[in-house]
């Protein structure tokens, strides 16, 4: 993974996005927190988070509420040490109501490739279970599963 450090190329930025998607699809807050700097700063919707302990607490709450969470990320743009992504994830609440959440993230990395800043804007769209597009088993999205563009999202 040492090649996934700034400055990014299209290839390394794309790999970084897929690794982030894989991490979040693990739904393992401790594992996910390790790709962020110890003092990483986030804005997630209207919540402000600083540091790995707060990241773990946030993700633990998130995945306790957003059940059967499945995520697809896609690179939008990149520079030497920043990456912009768009994403959509599907989940349901404890009453069985399904949602597709759409958003954009802006990421900034330190010289070692850890994310030091993450800014996320997200909107939730209620969907019927029959409208779901993500049907792979929980965990990593299979390589042959369509991405956002292919799904028309």
Coordinates of N, CA, C and O in Angstrom, one line a residue:
X1 N 0.8 -1.2 0.0 CA 0.0 0.0 0.0 C 0.9 1.3 0.0 O 0.3 2.3 -0.1
X2 N 2.2 1.1 0.1 CA 3.0 2.3 0.1 C 3.0 3.1 -1.1 O 3.3 4.3 -1.1
X3 N 2.5 2.5 -2.2 CA 2.4 3.3 -3.5 C 1.1 4.2 -3.4 O 0.9 5.0 -4.3
X4 N 0.2 4.0 -2.4 CA -1.0 4.8 -2.4 C -0.8 6.0 -1.5 O -1.7 6.3 -0.6
X5 N 0.3 6.7 -1.7 CA 0.5 8.0 -1.0 C 0.6 9.1 -2.0 O 0.9 8.9 -3.2
X6 N 0.4 10.3 -1.5 CA 0.5 11.5 -2.4 C 1.9 11.6 -2.9 O 2.8 11.2 -2.2
X7 N 2.0 12.2 -4.1 CA 1.0 12.7 -5.0 C 0.3 11.5 -5.7 O 0.9 10.6 -6.2
X8 N -1.0 11.7 -5.9 CA -1.8 10.6 -6.5 C -1.8 10.7 -8.0 O -1.7 11.8 -8.6
X9 N -1.9 9.6 -8.6 CA -2.2 9.4 -10.1 C -3.6 9.0 -10.2 O -4.3 8.6 -9.2
X10 N -4.2 8.9 -11.4 CA -5.5 8.4 -11.5 C -5.6 7.0 -11.0 O -6.6 6.6 -10.3
X11 N -4.6 6.2 -11.3 CA -4.6 4.8 -10.9 C -4.6 4.7 -9.3 O -5.3 4.0 -8.7
X12 N -3.7 5.4 -8.7 CA -3.6 5.3 -7.2 C -4.8 5.9 -6.5 O -5.2 5.4 -5.5
X13 N -5.3 7.0 -7.1 CA -6.5 7.6 -6.5 C -7.7 6.7 -6.6 O -8.5 6.5 -5.6
X14 N -7.8 6.0 -7.7 CA -8.9 5.1 -7.9 C -8.8 3.9 -7.0 O -9.8 3.4 -6.4
X15 N -7.5 3.4 -6.8 CA -7.3 2.3 -5.8 C -7.6 2.7 -4.4 O -8.2 2.0 -3.6
X16 N -7.3 4.0 -4.1 CA -7.6 4.5 -2.7 C -9.1 4.5 -2.5 O -9.5 4.2 -1.4
X17 N -9.8 4.9 -3.5 CA -11.3 5.0 -3.4 C -11.9 3.6 -3.1 O -12.7 3.4 -2.3
X18 N -11.4 2.6 -3.9 CA -11.9 1.2 -3.7 C -11.5 0.7 -2.4 O -12.3 0.0 -1.7
X19 N -10.3 1.0 -1.9 CA -9.9 0.5 -0.6 C -10.8 1.1 0.5 O -11.2 0.4 1.5
X20 N -11.2 2.4 0.3 CA -12.1 3.0 1.3 C -13.4 2.4 1.3 O -14.0 2.1 2.3
X21 N -13.9 2.1 0.1 CA -15.2 1.4 -0.1 C -15.2 0.1 0.6 O -16.1 -0.3 1.4
X22 N -14.1 -0.7 0.4 CA -14.0 -2.0 1.0 C -14.0 -1.9 2.5 O -14.6 -2.7 3.2
X23 N -13.3 -0.9 3.0 CA -13.2 -0.8 4.5 C -14.6 -0.5 5.1 O -15.0 -1.1 6.1
X24 N -15.3 0.5 4.5 CA -16.6 0.9 5.0 C -17.6 -0.3 4.9 O -18.4 -0.5 5.7
X25 N -17.5 -1.1 3.8 CA -18.4 -2.2 3.6 C -18.1 -3.4 4.7 O -18.9 -4.2 4.9
X26 N -16.9 -3.3 5.3 CA -16.6 -4.3 6.4 C -17.4 -4.0 7.6 O -17.7 -4.9 8.4
X27 N -17.9 -2.7 7.7 CA -18.6 -2.3 8.9 C -17.9 -2.6 10.2 O -18.5 -2.9 11.2
X28 N -16.6 -2.4 10.1 CA -15.7 -2.6 11.3 C -15.1 -1.3 11.7 O -14.1 -0.8 11.1
X29 N -15.7 -0.6 12.7 CA -15.2 0.8 13.0 C -13.7 0.9 13.3 O -13.1 1.8 12.9
X30 N -13.2 -0.1 14.0 CA -11.8 0.0 14.4 C -10.9 -0.1 13.2 O -10.0 0.6 13.0
X31 N -11.2 -1.0 12.3 CA -10.5 -1.2 11.0 C -10.5 0.1 10.2 O -9.5 0.6 9.7
X32 N -11.7 0.6 10.0 CA -11.9 1.8 9.2 C -11.1 3.0 9.8 O -10.5 3.7 9.1
X33 N -11.1 3.1 11.1 CA -10.4 4.3 11.8 C -8.9 4.3 11.5 O -8.3 5.4 11.5
X34 N -8.3 3.2 11.2 CA -6.9 3.1 11.0 C -6.4 3.8 9.8 O -5.2 4.0 9.6
X35 N -7.2 4.1 8.8 CA -6.8 4.8 7.6 C -6.9 6.3 7.7 O -6.6 7.0 6.8
X36 N -7.2 6.8 8.9 CA -7.3 8.2 9.2 C -6.2 8.6 10.2 O -5.8 7.7 11.0
X37 N -5.7 9.8 10.1 CA -4.7 10.3 11.1 C -5.3 10.2 12.5 O -6.5 10.3 12.6
X38 N -4.4 10.1 13.5 CA -5.0 10.1 14.9 C -5.8 11.4 15.2 O -6.7 11.3 16.1
X39 N -5.5 12.5 14.6 CA -6.2 13.7 14.8 C -7.1 14.1 13.6 O -7.4 15.3 13.5
X40 N -7.5 13.2 12.8 CA -8.3 13.4 11.6 C -9.5 14.3 12.0 O -10.1 14.1 13.1
X41 N -9.9 15.2 11.1 CA -11.1 16.0 11.3 C -12.1 15.7 10.2 O -11.8 15.6 9.1
X42 N -13.4 15.5 10.7 CA -14.5 15.2 9.8 C -15.6 16.2 9.9 O -15.8 16.7 11.0
X43 N -16.3 16.4 8.9 CA -17.7 16.9 9.0 C -18.5 15.8 8.2 O -18.3 15.6 7.0
X44 N -19.4 15.2 8.9 CA -20.3 14.2 8.3 C -21.8 14.7 8.5 O -22.2 14.7 9.7
X45 N -22.4 15.1 7.5 CA -23.7 15.8 7.5 C -23.5 17.0 8.4 O -22.7 17.9 8.1
X46 N -24.1 17.1 9.6 CA -24.0 18.3 10.5 C -23.2 17.9 11.7 O -23.2 18.6 12.7
X47 N -22.5 16.8 11.7 CA -21.7 16.3 12.9 C -20.3 16.5 12.6 O -19.7 16.3 11.5
X48 N -19.6 17.1 13.6 CA -18.2 17.3 13.6 C -17.4 16.4 14.5 O -17.7 16.2 15.6
X49 N -16.4 15.7 13.9 CA -15.7 14.6 14.5 C -14.2 14.9 14.5 O -13.7 15.3 13.4
X50 N -13.5 14.6 15.6 CA -12.1 14.8 15.6 C -11.5 13.5 16.2 O -11.8 13.2 17.4
X51 N -10.5 12.9 15.5 CA -9.7 11.8 16.1 C -10.4 10.4 15.9 O -11.6 10.3 15.7
X52 N -9.5 9.4 16.0 CA -9.9 8.1 15.8 C -10.9 7.6 16.8 O -11.9 6.8 16.4
X53 N -10.8 7.9 18.1 CA -11.8 7.5 19.0 C -13.2 8.0 18.7 O -14.2 7.2 18.8
X54 N -13.3 9.2 18.2 CA -14.6 9.8 17.8 C -15.1 9.1 16.5 O -16.3 8.9 16.4
X55 N -14.2 8.8 15.6 CA -14.5 8.1 14.4 C -15.1 6.7 14.7 O -16.2 6.3 14.2
X56 N -14.5 6.0 15.6 CA -15.0 4.7 16.0 C -16.4 4.8 16.7 O -17.3 4.0 16.3
X57 N -16.6 5.7 17.6 CA -17.9 5.9 18.2 C -18.9 6.3 17.2 O -20.1 5.7 17.2
X58 N -18.6 7.2 16.3 CA -19.6 7.6 15.2 C -19.9 6.4 14.3 O -21.1 6.1 14.1
X59 N -19.0 5.6 13.9 CA -19.3 4.5 13.0 C -20.0 3.4 13.7 O -20.9 2.8 13.1
X60 N -19.7 3.2 15.0 CA -20.5 2.2 15.8 C -21.9 2.6 15.8 O -22.8 1.8 15.6
X61 N -22.2 3.9 16.1 CA -23.6 4.4 16.1 C -24.3 4.2 14.7 O -25.4 3.8 14.6
X62 N -23.5 4.6 13.7 CA -24.0 4.6 12.4 C -24.5 3.2 12.0 O -25.6 3.0 11.5
X63 N -23.6 2.2 12.1 CA -23.9 0.9 11.7 C -24.9 0.2 12.6 O -25.4 -0.9 12.2
X64 N -25.1 0.7 13.8 CA -26.2 0.1 14.6 C -27.6 0.6 14.1 O -28.6 -0.1 14.3
X65 N -27.6 1.7 13.5 CA -28.9 2.3 12.9 C -29.1 1.9 11.5 O -30.2 1.5 11.1
X66 N -28.0 1.9 10.7 CA -28.1 1.7 9.2 C -27.8 0.2 9.0 O -26.6 -0.2 8.8
X67 N -28.8 -0.6 9.0 CA -28.7 -2.1 8.9 C -28.5 -2.6 7.5 O -29.0 -2.0 6.6
X68 N -27.8 -3.7 7.3 CA -27.5 -4.3 6.0 C -26.9 -3.3 5.1 O -27.2 -3.2 3.9
X69 N -26.0 -2.5 5.6 CA -25.4 -1.4 4.9 C -24.5 -1.9 3.8 O -23.7 -2.8 4.0
X70 N -24.7 -1.4 2.5 CA -23.9 -1.7 1.4 C -23.6 -0.4 0.6 O -24.5 0.4 0.4
X71 N -22.3 -0.2 0.3 CA -21.8 1.1 -0.2 C -21.1 0.9 -1.5 O -20.3 0.0 -1.7
X72 N -21.3 1.9 -2.4 CA -20.4 2.0 -3.6 C -19.9 3.4 -3.7 O -20.6 4.4 -3.6
X73 N -18.6 3.5 -3.9 CA -17.9 4.8 -4.0 C -17.3 4.9 -5.4 O -17.0 3.9 -6.0
X74 N -17.3 6.1 -6.0 CA -16.7 6.3 -7.3 C -15.9 7.6 -7.3 O -16.3 8.6 -6.8
X75 N -14.7 7.5 -7.8 CA -13.8 8.7 -7.9 C -14.5 9.8 -8.8 O -15.1 9.5 -9.8
X76 N -14.4 11.0 -8.3 CA -15.0 12.2 -9.1 C -13.8 13.0 -9.6 O -13.8 13.4 -10.8
X77 N -12.8 13.3 -8.8 CA -11.7 14.2 -9.1 C -10.6 13.9 -8.1 O -10.8 13.4 -7.1
X78 N -9.4 14.4 -8.5 CA -8.2 14.2 -7.6 C -7.2 15.3 -7.9 O -7.1 15.8 -9.1
X79 N -6.3 15.6 -6.9 CA -5.1 16.4 -7.1 C -4.0 15.6 -6.4 O -4.2 14.5 -6.1
X80 N -2.9 16.3 -6.2 CA -1.7 15.7 -5.6 C -2.1 15.0 -4.3 O -1.7 13.8 -4.1
X81 N -2.8 15.6 -3.4 CA -3.1 15.0 -2.1 C -4.6 15.1 -1.7 O -4.9 14.9 -0.5
X82 N -5.4 15.3 -2.6 CA -6.9 15.4 -2.4 C -7.6 14.5 -3.4 O -7.2 14.4 -4.5
X83 N -8.7 13.9 -2.9 CA -9.6 13.1 -3.7 C -11.0 13.5 -3.4 O -11.4 13.6 -2.2
X84 N -11.8 13.6 -4.5 CA -13.3 13.9 -4.3 C -14.0 12.6 -4.8 O -13.6 12.1 -5.9
X85 N -15.0 12.1 -4.1 CA -15.7 11.0 -4.5 C -17.2 11.3 -4.4 O -17.7 12.2 -3.7
X86 N -18.0 10.5 -5.2 CA -19.4 10.4 -5.0 C -19.7 9.0 -4.6 O -19.0 8.1 -4.9
X87 N -20.8 8.9 -3.9 CA -21.2 7.5 -3.3 C -22.7 7.4 -3.2 O -23.4 8.4 -3.2
X88 N -23.1 6.2 -3.1 CA -24.5 5.8 -2.7 C -24.4 4.6 -1.9 O -23.6 3.6 -2.2
X89 N -25.2 4.5 -0.8 CA -25.3 3.3 -0.1 C -26.7 3.0 0.3 O -27.6 3.9 0.3
X90 N -27.0 1.7 0.4 CA -28.4 1.3 0.7 C -28.4 0.6 2.1 O -27.4 0.0 2.5
X91 N -29.5 0.8 2.8 CA -29.6 0.3 4.2 C -31.1 0.4 4.6 O -31.9 1.0 3.9
X92 N -31.4 -0.3 5.7 CA -32.7 -0.2 6.3 C -32.6 0.1 7.8 O -31.6 -0.2 8.4
X93 N -33.7 0.6 8.3 CA -33.8 0.9 9.7 C -34.4 -0.3 10.4 O -34.7 -1.3 9.8
X94 N -34.5 -0.2 11.8 CA -35.0 -1.4 12.5 C -36.5 -1.6 12.3 O -37.0 -2.7 12.8
X95 N -37.2 -0.8 11.6 CA -38.6 -1.0 11.2 C -38.7 -1.6 9.8 O -39.8 -1.8 9.3
X96 N -37.6 -1.8 9.1 CA -37.6 -2.4 7.8 C -37.8 -1.4 6.7 O -38.0 -1.8 5.5
X97 N -37.7 -0.1 7.0 CA -37.8 0.9 5.9 C -36.4 1.1 5.2 O -35.4 1.3 5.9
X98 N -36.4 1.0 3.9 CA -35.2 1.0 3.1 C -34.9 2.4 2.6 O -35.8 3.2 2.4
X99 N -33.6 2.7 2.5 CA -33.1 4.0 2.1 C -31.9 3.8 1.1 O -31.2 2.9 1.2
X100 N -31.8 4.8 0.2 CA -30.6 4.9 -0.6 C -30.0 6.3 -0.2 O -30.7 7.3 -0.4
X101 N -28.8 6.3 0.3 CA -28.2 7.6 0.7 C -27.2 8.0 -0.3 O -26.3 7.2 -0.6
X102 N -27.3 9.2 -0.8 CA -26.4 9.7 -1.8 C -25.5 10.8 -1.2 O -26.0 11.5 -0.4
X103 N -24.3 10.8 -1.7 CA -23.4 11.9 -1.2 C -22.2 12.1 -1.9 O -21.9 11.4 -2.9
X104 N -21.4 13.1 -1.4 CA -20.1 13.5 -2.0 C -19.2 13.6 -0.8 O -19.6 14.1 0.3
X105 N -17.9 13.3 -1.0 CA -16.9 13.4 0.0 C -15.7 14.1 -0.6 O -15.4 13.8 -1.7
X106 N -15.1 15.0 0.2 CA -13.8 15.5 -0.1 C -12.8 15.1 0.9 O -13.0 15.2 2.1
X107 N -11.7 14.5 0.4 CA -10.7 13.9 1.3 C -9.4 14.6 1.1 O -9.0 15.0 0.0
X108 N -8.6 14.8 2.2 CA -7.3 15.3 2.1 C -6.4 14.4 2.9 O -6.7 14.0 4.0
X109 N -5.2 14.1 2.3 CA -4.3 13.1 2.9 C -3.0 13.7 3.3 O -2.5 14.7 2.8
X110 N -2.4 13.1 4.4 CA -1.0 13.5 4.8 C 0.0 12.8 3.9 O -0.4 12.0 3.0
X111 N 1.3 13.1 4.1 CA 2.3 12.6 3.2 C 2.4 11.1 3.3 O 2.9 10.4 2.4
X112 N 2.0 10.4 4.4 CA 2.0 9.0 4.5 C 0.8 8.3 3.9 O 0.7 7.0 4.0
X113 N -0.2 9.0 3.4 CA -1.3 8.4 2.8 C -2.5 8.3 3.7 O -3.5 7.7 3.3
X114 N -2.4 8.7 5.0 CA -3.6 8.7 5.9 C -4.4 9.9 5.7 O -4.0 11.0 5.4
X115 N -5.8 9.7 5.8 CA -6.7 10.8 5.6 C -6.7 11.7 6.8 O -7.0 11.2 7.9
X116 N -6.5 13.0 6.6 CA -6.4 13.9 7.7 C -7.7 14.8 7.8 O -8.0 15.3 8.8
X117 N -8.4 14.8 6.6 CA -9.7 15.6 6.6 C -10.7 14.9 5.7 O -10.3 14.4 4.6
X118 N -11.9 14.8 6.2 CA -13.0 14.2 5.4 C -14.3 15.1 5.6 O -14.7 15.3 6.7
X119 N -14.8 15.6 4.5 CA -16.0 16.4 4.5 C -17.1 15.7 3.7 O -16.9 15.4 2.5
X120 N -18.2 15.3 4.3 CA -19.2 14.5 3.6 C -20.6 15.3 3.7 O -21.0 15.7 4.7
X121 N -21.2 15.3 2.5 CA -22.6 15.8 2.4 C -23.4 14.6 1.9 O -23.1 13.9 0.9
X122 N -24.6 14.4 2.6 CA -25.3 13.1 2.4 C -26.8 13.4 2.4 O -27.3 14.2 3.3
X123 N -27.6 12.8 1.5 CA -29.0 12.9 1.5 C -29.6 11.5 1.5 O -29.1 10.7 0.7
X124 N -30.7 11.3 2.2 CA -31.3 10.0 2.3 C -32.6 10.0 1.5 O -33.4 10.9 1.6
X125 N -32.7 9.0 0.6 CA -34.0 8.8 -0.2 C -34.7 7.6 0.2 O -34.1 6.5 0.1
X126 N -35.9 7.7 0.7 CA -36.6 6.4 1.0 C -36.9 5.7 -0.3 O -37.2 6.3 -1.3
X127 N -36.7 4.3 -0.2 CA -36.9 3.5 -1.4 C -37.7 2.3 -0.9 O -37.7 1.9 0.3
X128 N -38.4 1.6 -1.8 CA -39.1 0.4 -1.5 C -38.0 -0.7 -1.6 O -37.0 -0.6 -2.4
X129 N -38.2 -1.8 -0.9 CA -37.2 -2.9 -0.9 C -37.1 -3.4 -2.4 O -35.9 -3.7 -2.8
X130 N -38.1 -3.4 -3.2 CA -38.0 -3.8 -4.6 C -37.2 -2.9 -5.4 O -36.8 -3.3 -6.5
X131 N -36.9 -1.7 -5.0 CA -36.0 -0.7 -5.7 C -34.6 -0.9 -5.4 O -33.7 -0.2 -6.0
X132 N -34.2 -1.7 -4.5 CA -32.8 -1.9 -4.1 C -32.0 -2.4 -5.4 O -32.5 -3.1 -6.2
X133 N -30.7 -1.9 -5.4 CA -29.9 -2.3 -6.5 C -28.6 -3.1 -6.0 O -27.9 -3.6 -6.8
X134 N -28.4 -3.1 -4.7 CA -27.2 -3.7 -4.1 C -27.7 -5.0 -3.5 O -28.3 -5.0 -2.4
X135 N -27.3 -6.1 -4.1 CA -27.8 -7.4 -3.5 C -26.6 -8.4 -3.2 O -26.9 -9.6 -3.0
X136 N -25.4 -7.9 -3.2 CA -24.3 -8.8 -2.9 C -24.3 -9.2 -1.4 O -24.9 -8.4 -0.6
X137 N -23.7 -10.3 -1.0 CA -23.6 -10.6 0.4 C -22.9 -9.5 1.2 O -22.1 -8.8 0.6
X138 N -23.3 -9.3 2.4 CA -22.7 -8.3 3.2 C -21.1 -8.4 3.2 O -20.6 -9.5 3.2
X139 N -20.5 -7.3 3.1 CA -19.0 -7.3 3.0 C -18.6 -6.6 1.7 O -19.4 -5.8 1.1
X140 N -17.4 -6.9 1.2 CA -16.8 -6.3 0.0 C -17.7 -6.5 -1.2 O -18.2 -7.6 -1.5
X141 N -17.9 -5.4 -2.0 CA -18.6 -5.5 -3.2 C -17.8 -6.4 -4.2 O -16.6 -6.1 -4.4
X142 N -18.5 -7.4 -4.8 CA -17.7 -8.2 -5.8 C -17.2 -7.3 -7.0 O -17.8 -6.4 -7.4
X143 N -16.0 -7.7 -7.5 CA -15.4 -7.0 -8.6 C -16.3 -6.9 -9.8 O -16.2 -5.9 -10.6
X144 N -17.2 -7.9 -10.0 CA -18.0 -7.8 -11.2 C -19.4 -7.2 -11.0 O -20.2 -7.1 -11.9
X145 N -19.6 -6.6 -9.8 CA -20.8 -5.9 -9.5 C -20.7 -4.5 -10.1 O -19.7 -3.8 -10.0
X146 N -21.8 -4.0 -10.8 CA -21.7 -2.7 -11.4 C -21.4 -1.6 -10.4 O -21.8 -1.7 -9.2
X147 N -20.8 -0.5 -10.9 CA -20.6 0.6 -10.0 C -21.7 1.6 -10.2 O -22.7 1.4 -10.9
X148 N -21.5 2.8 -9.6 CA -22.6 3.8 -9.7 C -23.0 4.2 -11.1 O -24.1 4.3 -11.5
X149 N -22.0 4.5 -11.9 CA -22.2 4.9 -13.3 C -23.0 3.8 -14.1 O -24.0 4.1 -14.7
X150 N -22.6 2.6 -13.9 CA -23.2 1.5 -14.7 C -24.6 1.2 -14.2 O -25.5 0.8 -14.9
X151 N -24.9 1.6 -12.9 CA -26.2 1.4 -12.3 C -27.2 2.6 -12.6 O -28.3 2.6 -12.3
X152 N -26.6 3.6 -13.3 CA -27.4 4.8 -13.6 C -27.6 5.7 -12.4 O -28.6 6.5 -12.3
X153 N -26.8 5.6 -11.4 CA -27.0 6.4 -10.2 C -26.0 7.6 -10.2 O -25.2 7.9 -9.8

